[in-house]
């Protein structure tokens, strides 16, 4: 049975129908030809997807829960969840400015000054400015407290020096939000950190794309050499960067994984159809792997449903400890299971998926297999997720 959140929240079917109608009317032509293209870490068909995001902006579908004064619609979490499910169900092209819409924007709403909100939020919603995240470094990935990029204040502006890596869509970014060490003498590593907003268009910033296994360049490394930013470009106050960043990272959980379940479900059902087409489904072992894949996405569905219900019950939509724990489990399982789906895909397609661009199904299988390898790393490595589950959910010692 297909999940429909309107069954849980009476009176929301009208909004769901509004979303469906708009998508039916606007997801046409070139946009329809790029259904399902891209992901939060795949910049395929960037120009088409950017145009599509501007179409969404014109329809006022970006920042649904953001205040109206900044260009949002001031709606609730339930409407946002409905939109994300309908968006995933329609297989609309993946949005390009997710770093701003899902991470920086909510962070500014929580910690930004009135001036920062007025300056940046409307241009995010109008798709005028793209953002990238400057957190990870060559020696500080999951252990963000070890960041060494420094920012020194000269009384008028900040001077930033250092390096960031794995910046998603960094080569497309107009601005970066950068975690910097502003107090190198702080006694504890997580203290003395600040989150700065840095304009890319200056001599002190260099962005270099990184080619991945699939030969695409959605990640970049960023170098700062006396890059400058204003005194008013600190989010949440000087020295408060750890709290701000932990809030930002928490936004990568919760409802963010729910549309992924629908996307994976489509991938699995495509594999079922491919197995039927090729006759591989007659193999008992293949059938078992397909059943396991289907069960996996249904487990994701159940976990995500619990997260949705918990979020809707929370006052103001703020996730509690149990919800955060469930989201951590969901992220860990989703990343591992997606890799298994990718492995099954190339097994079913055989040599076509490895050696040659024979047809679209083989190309999609190869892409799924290669790109899913990174999913147990980005967004929090599986090792770190297991530590979080052990310590916070099971109560085991550090």
Short mmCIF file of C-alpha atoms in Angstrom, two decimals:
data_model
loop_
_atom_site.label_atom_id
_atom_site.label_comp_id
_atom_site.label_asym_id
_atom_site.label_seq_id
_atom_site.Cartn_x
_atom_site.Cartn_y
_atom_site.Cartn_z
CA UNK A 1 0.00 0.00 0.00
CA UNK A 2 1.40 3.39 -1.00
CA UNK A 3 1.94 5.85 1.83
CA UNK A 4 -0.19 8.99 1.76
CA UNK A 5 0.36 11.44 4.60
CA UNK A 6 -3.11 12.90 4.09
CA UNK A 7 -4.40 9.69 5.67
CA UNK A 8 -2.62 10.75 8.88
CA UNK A 9 -3.56 14.43 8.79
CA UNK A 10 -7.18 15.07 7.81
CA UNK A 11 -7.85 18.20 5.80
CA UNK A 12 -4.59 18.17 3.87
CA UNK A 13 -5.78 16.43 0.70
CA UNK A 14 -6.59 19.80 -0.91
CA UNK A 15 -2.94 20.88 -0.60
CA UNK A 16 -1.78 17.51 -1.96
CA UNK A 17 -4.06 17.94 -4.96
CA UNK A 18 -2.70 21.46 -5.49
CA UNK A 19 0.84 20.10 -5.60
CA UNK A 20 -0.10 17.29 -7.98
CA UNK A 21 -1.96 19.65 -10.32
CA UNK A 22 0.93 22.12 -10.49
CA UNK A 23 3.46 19.38 -11.17
CA UNK A 24 1.24 17.89 -13.89
CA UNK A 25 0.93 21.29 -15.57
CA UNK A 26 4.58 22.39 -15.28
CA UNK A 27 6.62 19.19 -15.40
CA UNK A 28 6.42 19.08 -19.19
CA UNK A 29 8.67 19.44 -22.21
CA UNK A 30 12.37 19.48 -21.42
CA UNK A 31 11.64 19.23 -17.71
CA UNK A 32 9.64 16.04 -18.23
CA UNK A 33 12.44 14.69 -20.41
CA UNK A 34 14.71 14.97 -17.36
CA UNK A 35 12.48 13.22 -14.85
CA UNK A 36 14.47 11.73 -12.00
CA UNK A 37 17.73 13.27 -13.24
CA UNK A 38 20.35 14.22 -10.67
CA UNK A 39 20.49 14.06 -6.91
CA UNK A 40 21.78 16.20 -4.02
CA UNK A 41 25.24 14.93 -5.00
CA UNK A 42 24.89 14.62 -8.79
CA UNK A 43 25.08 17.70 -11.02
CA UNK A 44 23.91 16.02 -14.23
CA UNK A 45 21.88 18.36 -16.52
CA UNK A 46 22.71 21.34 -14.31
CA UNK A 47 21.32 24.02 -16.61
CA UNK A 48 17.99 22.25 -17.10
CA UNK A 49 17.66 21.64 -13.38
CA UNK A 50 18.49 25.27 -12.61
CA UNK A 51 15.77 26.37 -15.02
CA UNK A 52 13.38 23.93 -13.34
CA UNK A 53 14.25 25.33 -9.90
CA UNK A 54 13.43 28.81 -11.16
CA UNK A 55 10.12 27.44 -12.40
CA UNK A 56 9.49 26.17 -8.86
CA UNK A 57 10.45 29.59 -7.51
CA UNK A 58 8.00 31.33 -9.84
CA UNK A 59 5.30 28.99 -8.54
CA UNK A 60 6.27 29.80 -4.92
CA UNK A 61 7.16 26.19 -4.14
CA UNK A 62 10.55 26.85 -2.55
CA UNK A 63 10.86 27.57 1.18
CA UNK A 64 7.32 26.47 1.98
CA UNK A 65 7.88 26.76 5.74
CA UNK A 66 9.96 29.96 5.56
CA UNK A 67 8.33 33.20 6.75
CA UNK A 68 6.48 35.22 4.13
CA UNK A 69 8.64 38.28 4.82
CA UNK A 70 11.61 36.45 3.25
CA UNK A 71 9.68 35.06 0.28
CA UNK A 72 8.42 31.82 1.81
CA UNK A 73 4.82 30.70 2.24
CA UNK A 74 4.74 30.36 6.03
CA UNK A 75 3.25 26.85 5.87
CA UNK A 76 3.77 24.02 8.33
CA UNK A 77 5.90 20.89 8.35
CA UNK A 78 3.06 18.70 7.15
CA UNK A 79 2.73 20.71 3.92
CA UNK A 80 6.46 20.49 3.35
CA UNK A 81 6.39 16.71 3.80
CA UNK A 82 3.43 16.38 1.44
CA UNK A 83 5.25 18.44 -1.18
CA UNK A 84 8.44 16.37 -0.90
CA UNK A 85 6.52 13.12 -1.29
CA UNK A 86 4.56 14.34 -4.28
CA UNK A 87 7.76 15.76 -5.79
CA UNK A 88 9.50 12.41 -5.42
CA UNK A 89 6.46 10.52 -6.70
CA UNK A 90 6.43 12.68 -9.85
CA UNK A 91 10.17 12.00 -10.32
CA UNK A 92 10.82 15.70 -10.86
CA UNK A 93 14.44 16.72 -11.55
CA UNK A 94 16.57 16.96 -8.41
CA UNK A 95 16.87 20.51 -7.09
CA UNK A 96 20.25 22.23 -7.45
CA UNK A 97 20.43 24.60 -4.47
CA UNK A 98 19.75 22.06 -1.72
CA UNK A 99 22.73 23.31 0.29
CA UNK A 100 20.92 26.62 0.70
CA UNK A 101 17.31 25.44 0.80
CA UNK A 102 17.72 22.55 3.21
CA UNK A 103 20.76 23.54 5.27
CA UNK A 104 21.94 27.15 5.20
CA UNK A 105 18.49 28.72 4.92
CA UNK A 106 17.05 27.01 8.02
CA UNK A 107 20.33 27.76 9.83
CA UNK A 108 20.01 31.46 9.04
CA UNK A 109 16.40 31.39 10.19
CA UNK A 110 17.55 29.91 13.50
CA UNK A 111 20.77 31.88 14.09
CA UNK A 112 21.11 34.64 11.50
CA UNK A 113 20.74 38.34 12.12
CA UNK A 114 17.82 40.24 10.63
CA UNK A 115 20.23 41.78 8.12
CA UNK A 116 21.59 38.36 7.08
CA UNK A 117 18.09 37.00 6.60
CA UNK A 118 16.99 39.98 4.53
CA UNK A 119 20.19 39.86 2.47
CA UNK A 120 20.39 36.15 1.66
CA UNK A 121 17.06 34.33 2.07
CA UNK A 122 15.09 36.04 -0.76
CA UNK A 123 17.93 35.43 -3.23
CA UNK A 124 18.04 31.75 -2.25
CA UNK A 125 14.33 31.40 -2.96
CA UNK A 126 14.60 33.28 -6.25
CA UNK A 127 17.54 31.02 -7.29
CA UNK A 128 19.78 34.05 -7.79
CA UNK A 129 22.60 32.82 -5.55
CA UNK A 130 23.97 29.27 -5.14
CA UNK A 131 25.66 28.05 -1.97
CA UNK A 132 28.25 25.46 -1.01
CA UNK A 133 29.24 24.05 2.36
CA UNK A 134 32.77 24.51 3.71
CA UNK A 135 32.93 22.03 6.60
CA UNK A 136 35.12 19.01 5.83
CA UNK A 137 38.90 19.33 5.46
CA UNK A 138 41.62 16.86 4.43
CA UNK A 139 42.30 16.18 8.13
CA UNK A 140 38.81 16.84 9.51
CA UNK A 141 35.91 14.96 7.99
CA UNK A 142 33.56 13.34 10.45
CA UNK A 143 35.66 14.88 13.24
CA UNK A 144 34.74 18.49 12.50
CA UNK A 145 36.16 19.72 15.79
CA UNK A 146 39.60 19.28 14.20
CA UNK A 147 39.13 21.92 11.50
CA UNK A 148 42.23 24.05 10.87
CA UNK A 149 40.93 26.68 8.46
CA UNK A 150 41.49 29.93 10.32
CA UNK A 151 39.80 33.31 10.30
CA UNK A 152 41.48 36.35 11.87
CA UNK A 153 39.67 39.63 12.51
CA UNK A 154 41.57 42.85 11.84
CA UNK A 155 39.01 45.13 13.42
CA UNK A 156 37.03 45.63 10.23
CA UNK A 157 36.87 42.31 8.36
CA UNK A 158 37.82 38.64 8.57
CA UNK A 159 40.83 37.11 6.80
CA UNK A 160 40.28 33.41 6.00
CA UNK A 161 43.11 30.96 5.27
CA UNK A 162 42.85 27.20 4.81
CA UNK A 163 41.35 24.41 2.72
CA UNK A 164 38.00 22.65 2.51
CA UNK A 165 37.18 19.49 0.59
CA UNK A 166 34.13 17.52 -0.62
CA UNK A 167 32.18 20.73 -1.16
CA UNK A 168 29.05 19.58 -2.96
CA UNK A 169 28.38 21.65 -6.10
CA UNK A 170 31.22 23.94 -5.02
CA UNK A 171 32.07 24.82 -8.62
CA UNK A 172 28.54 26.24 -9.00
CA UNK A 173 28.52 28.17 -5.71
CA UNK A 174 28.39 31.97 -5.49
CA UNK A 175 28.85 31.86 -1.71
CA UNK A 176 30.25 29.37 0.81
CA UNK A 177 29.33 28.96 4.47
CA UNK A 178 32.64 28.08 6.11
CA UNK A 179 33.44 26.65 9.53
CA UNK A 180 36.59 28.42 10.73
CA UNK A 181 38.78 28.45 13.80
CA UNK A 182 38.57 32.01 15.08
CA UNK A 183 40.23 31.36 18.45
CA UNK A 184 43.29 29.10 18.02
CA UNK A 185 43.99 29.33 21.76
CA UNK A 186 40.69 27.78 22.87
CA UNK A 187 41.30 24.96 25.36
CA UNK A 188 38.65 22.65 23.87
CA UNK A 189 38.65 21.81 20.14
CA UNK A 190 34.96 22.49 19.60
CA UNK A 191 35.28 25.94 21.11
CA UNK A 192 36.72 28.91 19.30
CA UNK A 193 34.90 28.00 16.06
CA UNK A 194 32.72 30.34 14.01
CA UNK A 195 30.59 29.98 10.88
CA UNK A 196 31.43 32.62 8.27
CA UNK A 197 29.73 33.48 4.99
CA UNK A 198 32.32 33.97 2.24
CA UNK A 199 31.83 35.39 -1.26
CA UNK A 200 33.47 33.10 -3.86
CA UNK A 201 34.03 35.89 -6.39
CA UNK A 202 37.29 37.25 -4.98
CA UNK A 203 41.02 36.59 -5.54
CA UNK A 204 41.41 34.82 -2.19
CA UNK A 205 39.08 31.93 -3.06
CA UNK A 206 39.92 29.13 -5.49
CA UNK A 207 37.52 26.27 -6.23
CA UNK A 208 38.82 23.12 -7.92
CA UNK A 209 36.38 20.40 -9.06
CA UNK A 210 37.12 16.81 -8.00
CA UNK A 211 36.40 14.03 -10.51
CA UNK A 212 34.68 11.03 -8.95
CA UNK A 213 34.46 7.36 -9.99
CA UNK A 214 31.73 8.19 -12.49
CA UNK A 215 33.88 10.93 -14.06
CA UNK A 216 31.52 13.65 -12.84
CA UNK A 217 32.59 16.64 -10.76
CA UNK A 218 29.85 17.41 -8.25
CA UNK A 219 32.43 17.72 -5.45
CA UNK A 220 35.11 20.38 -5.17
CA UNK A 221 37.98 21.42 -2.95
CA UNK A 222 38.18 25.06 -1.92
CA UNK A 223 41.32 27.01 -1.06
CA UNK A 224 41.31 30.22 0.96
CA UNK A 225 44.32 32.52 0.83
CA UNK A 226 43.59 35.72 2.72
CA UNK A 227 39.97 35.56 1.58
CA UNK A 228 37.98 38.44 3.01
CA UNK A 229 34.51 38.68 4.48
CA UNK A 230 32.76 41.34 6.54
CA UNK A 231 32.37 41.57 10.28
CA UNK A 232 28.63 41.10 9.77
CA UNK A 233 29.08 37.74 8.02
CA UNK A 234 29.35 35.58 11.16
CA UNK A 235 26.29 33.36 11.75
CA UNK A 236 25.28 32.86 15.37
CA UNK A 237 28.05 34.96 16.86
CA UNK A 238 31.81 34.60 17.12
CA UNK A 239 32.87 31.42 18.91
CA UNK A 240 29.44 29.83 18.60
CA UNK A 241 30.19 27.90 15.42
CA UNK A 242 29.99 24.42 16.94
CA UNK A 243 26.41 24.87 18.10
CA UNK A 244 25.40 26.40 14.78
CA UNK A 245 27.04 23.65 12.73
CA UNK A 246 25.55 20.85 14.85
CA UNK A 247 22.14 22.36 14.18
CA UNK A 248 22.89 22.49 10.45
CA UNK A 249 24.01 18.86 10.37
CA UNK A 250 20.88 17.84 12.28
CA UNK A 251 18.83 19.23 9.40
CA UNK A 252 20.32 16.55 7.12
CA UNK A 253 18.24 14.03 9.07
CA UNK A 254 14.52 13.93 9.82
CA UNK A 255 12.33 14.45 6.79
CA UNK A 256 15.29 14.82 4.37
CA UNK A 257 15.56 11.05 3.83
CA UNK A 258 11.88 10.43 3.14
CA UNK A 259 11.84 11.23 -0.58
CA UNK A 260 14.92 9.00 -0.98
CA UNK A 261 12.80 6.02 -0.01
CA UNK A 262 10.45 6.65 -2.93
CA UNK A 263 13.37 7.09 -5.32
CA UNK A 264 14.95 3.82 -4.15
CA UNK A 265 11.61 2.08 -4.45
CA UNK A 266 11.43 3.13 -8.11
CA UNK A 267 14.97 1.86 -8.67
CA UNK A 268 14.11 -1.50 -7.13
CA UNK A 269 10.93 -1.90 -9.17
CA UNK A 270 12.92 -1.04 -12.31
CA UNK A 271 15.31 -3.87 -11.39
CA UNK A 272 12.37 -6.24 -10.96
CA UNK A 273 11.16 -5.33 -14.45
CA UNK A 274 14.67 -5.75 -15.88
CA UNK A 275 14.95 -9.20 -14.26
CA UNK A 276 11.64 -10.19 -15.82
CA UNK A 277 12.69 -8.84 -19.22
CA UNK A 278 16.02 -10.66 -19.24
CA UNK A 279 14.72 -13.87 -17.69
CA UNK A 280 17.06 -13.49 -14.68
CA UNK A 281 14.03 -13.66 -12.40
CA UNK A 282 13.91 -17.43 -13.09
CA UNK A 283 17.05 -17.79 -10.95
CA UNK A 284 16.09 -18.48 -7.32
CA UNK A 285 19.07 -16.54 -5.98
CA UNK A 286 18.19 -13.50 -8.07
CA UNK A 287 14.59 -13.66 -6.84
CA UNK A 288 15.84 -13.75 -3.26
CA UNK A 289 18.04 -10.70 -3.81
CA UNK A 290 15.14 -8.84 -5.39
CA UNK A 291 12.90 -9.76 -2.45
CA UNK A 292 15.55 -8.52 -0.02
CA UNK A 293 15.78 -5.26 -1.97
CA UNK A 294 12.01 -4.77 -1.84
CA UNK A 295 11.91 -5.59 1.88
CA UNK A 296 14.68 -3.08 2.46
CA UNK A 297 12.80 -0.17 0.92
CA UNK A 298 9.70 -1.17 2.85
CA UNK A 299 11.74 -1.10 6.08
CA UNK A 300 12.86 2.39 5.11
CA UNK A 301 9.23 3.31 4.52
CA UNK A 302 8.22 2.12 7.99
CA UNK A 303 11.08 3.95 9.69
CA UNK A 304 10.41 7.13 7.73
CA UNK A 305 6.73 6.91 8.60
CA UNK A 306 7.63 6.81 12.31
CA UNK A 307 9.86 9.85 11.83
CA UNK A 308 7.04 11.71 10.07
CA UNK A 309 4.58 10.92 12.85
CA UNK A 310 7.08 11.93 15.55
CA UNK A 311 7.89 15.20 13.77
CA UNK A 312 4.21 16.04 13.42
CA UNK A 313 3.69 15.41 17.13
CA UNK A 314 6.60 17.65 18.16
CA UNK A 315 5.73 21.16 19.17
CA UNK A 316 7.04 23.47 16.46
CA UNK A 317 8.34 20.53 14.46
CA UNK A 318 11.59 20.28 16.43
CA UNK A 319 12.83 16.68 16.53
CA UNK A 320 13.25 15.03 19.91
CA UNK A 321 15.96 12.57 20.95
CA UNK A 322 13.98 9.53 19.83
CA UNK A 323 13.27 11.08 16.44
CA UNK A 324 16.93 12.00 15.95
CA UNK A 325 17.94 8.44 16.86
CA UNK A 326 15.45 7.00 14.36
CA UNK A 327 16.75 9.38 11.69
CA UNK A 328 20.32 8.26 12.38
CA UNK A 329 19.31 4.60 12.02
CA UNK A 330 17.46 5.45 8.82
CA UNK A 331 20.48 7.23 7.33
CA UNK A 332 22.79 4.31 8.17
CA UNK A 333 20.44 1.71 6.73
CA UNK A 334 19.59 3.76 3.62
CA UNK A 335 23.21 4.31 2.63
CA UNK A 336 24.14 0.64 3.05
CA UNK A 337 20.99 -0.64 1.35
CA UNK A 338 21.43 1.71 -1.61
CA UNK A 339 24.88 0.25 -2.18
CA UNK A 340 23.36 -3.24 -2.19
CA UNK A 341 20.80 -2.11 -4.75
CA UNK A 342 23.63 -0.78 -6.91
CA UNK A 343 25.49 -4.08 -6.64
CA UNK A 344 22.35 -5.97 -7.63
CA UNK A 345 21.85 -3.63 -10.59
CA UNK A 346 25.25 -4.33 -12.12
CA UNK A 347 24.87 -8.05 -11.41
CA UNK A 348 21.61 -8.11 -13.36
CA UNK A 349 22.99 -6.11 -16.31
CA UNK A 350 26.27 -8.05 -16.35
CA UNK A 351 29.15 -6.91 -18.61
CA UNK A 352 26.97 -4.23 -20.24
CA UNK A 353 26.97 -2.29 -16.97
CA UNK A 354 30.74 -2.41 -16.65
CA UNK A 355 32.44 -2.14 -20.00
CA UNK A 356 30.29 -0.27 -22.49
CA UNK A 357 27.52 2.29 -22.93
CA UNK A 358 25.22 -0.23 -24.56
CA UNK A 359 21.87 1.18 -23.48
CA UNK A 360 20.32 3.49 -20.90
CA UNK A 361 19.52 0.73 -18.39
CA UNK A 362 23.17 -0.32 -18.30
CA UNK A 363 24.31 3.28 -17.93
CA UNK A 364 21.90 3.85 -15.03
CA UNK A 365 23.05 0.65 -13.32
CA UNK A 366 26.70 1.68 -13.60
CA UNK A 367 25.95 5.16 -12.30
CA UNK A 368 23.92 3.83 -9.37
CA UNK A 369 26.68 1.39 -8.42
CA UNK A 370 29.51 3.93 -8.59
CA UNK A 371 27.81 6.92 -6.97
CA UNK A 372 26.33 4.90 -4.09
CA UNK A 373 29.83 3.98 -2.92
CA UNK A 374 30.17 7.42 -1.32
CA UNK A 375 26.89 7.27 0.57
CA UNK A 376 28.40 5.51 3.59
CA UNK A 377 30.83 8.44 3.88
CA UNK A 378 29.06 11.71 3.18
CA UNK A 379 26.45 13.06 5.56
CA UNK A 380 28.23 11.23 8.40
CA UNK A 381 30.22 8.04 7.92
CA UNK A 382 28.64 4.72 8.83
CA UNK A 383 31.24 4.29 11.57
CA UNK A 384 30.20 7.58 13.18
CA UNK A 385 26.51 6.72 12.79
CA UNK A 386 27.09 3.41 14.59
CA UNK A 387 28.85 5.26 17.41
CA UNK A 388 25.89 7.65 17.73
CA UNK A 389 23.44 4.74 17.84
CA UNK A 390 25.55 2.88 20.40
CA UNK A 391 26.03 5.86 22.71
CA UNK A 392 22.77 7.81 22.39
CA UNK A 393 20.26 5.10 21.58
CA UNK A 394 21.64 2.01 23.32
CA UNK A 395 23.39 3.83 26.17
CA UNK A 396 26.73 2.08 25.65
CA UNK A 397 29.95 3.69 26.93
CA UNK A 398 31.99 5.92 24.63
#
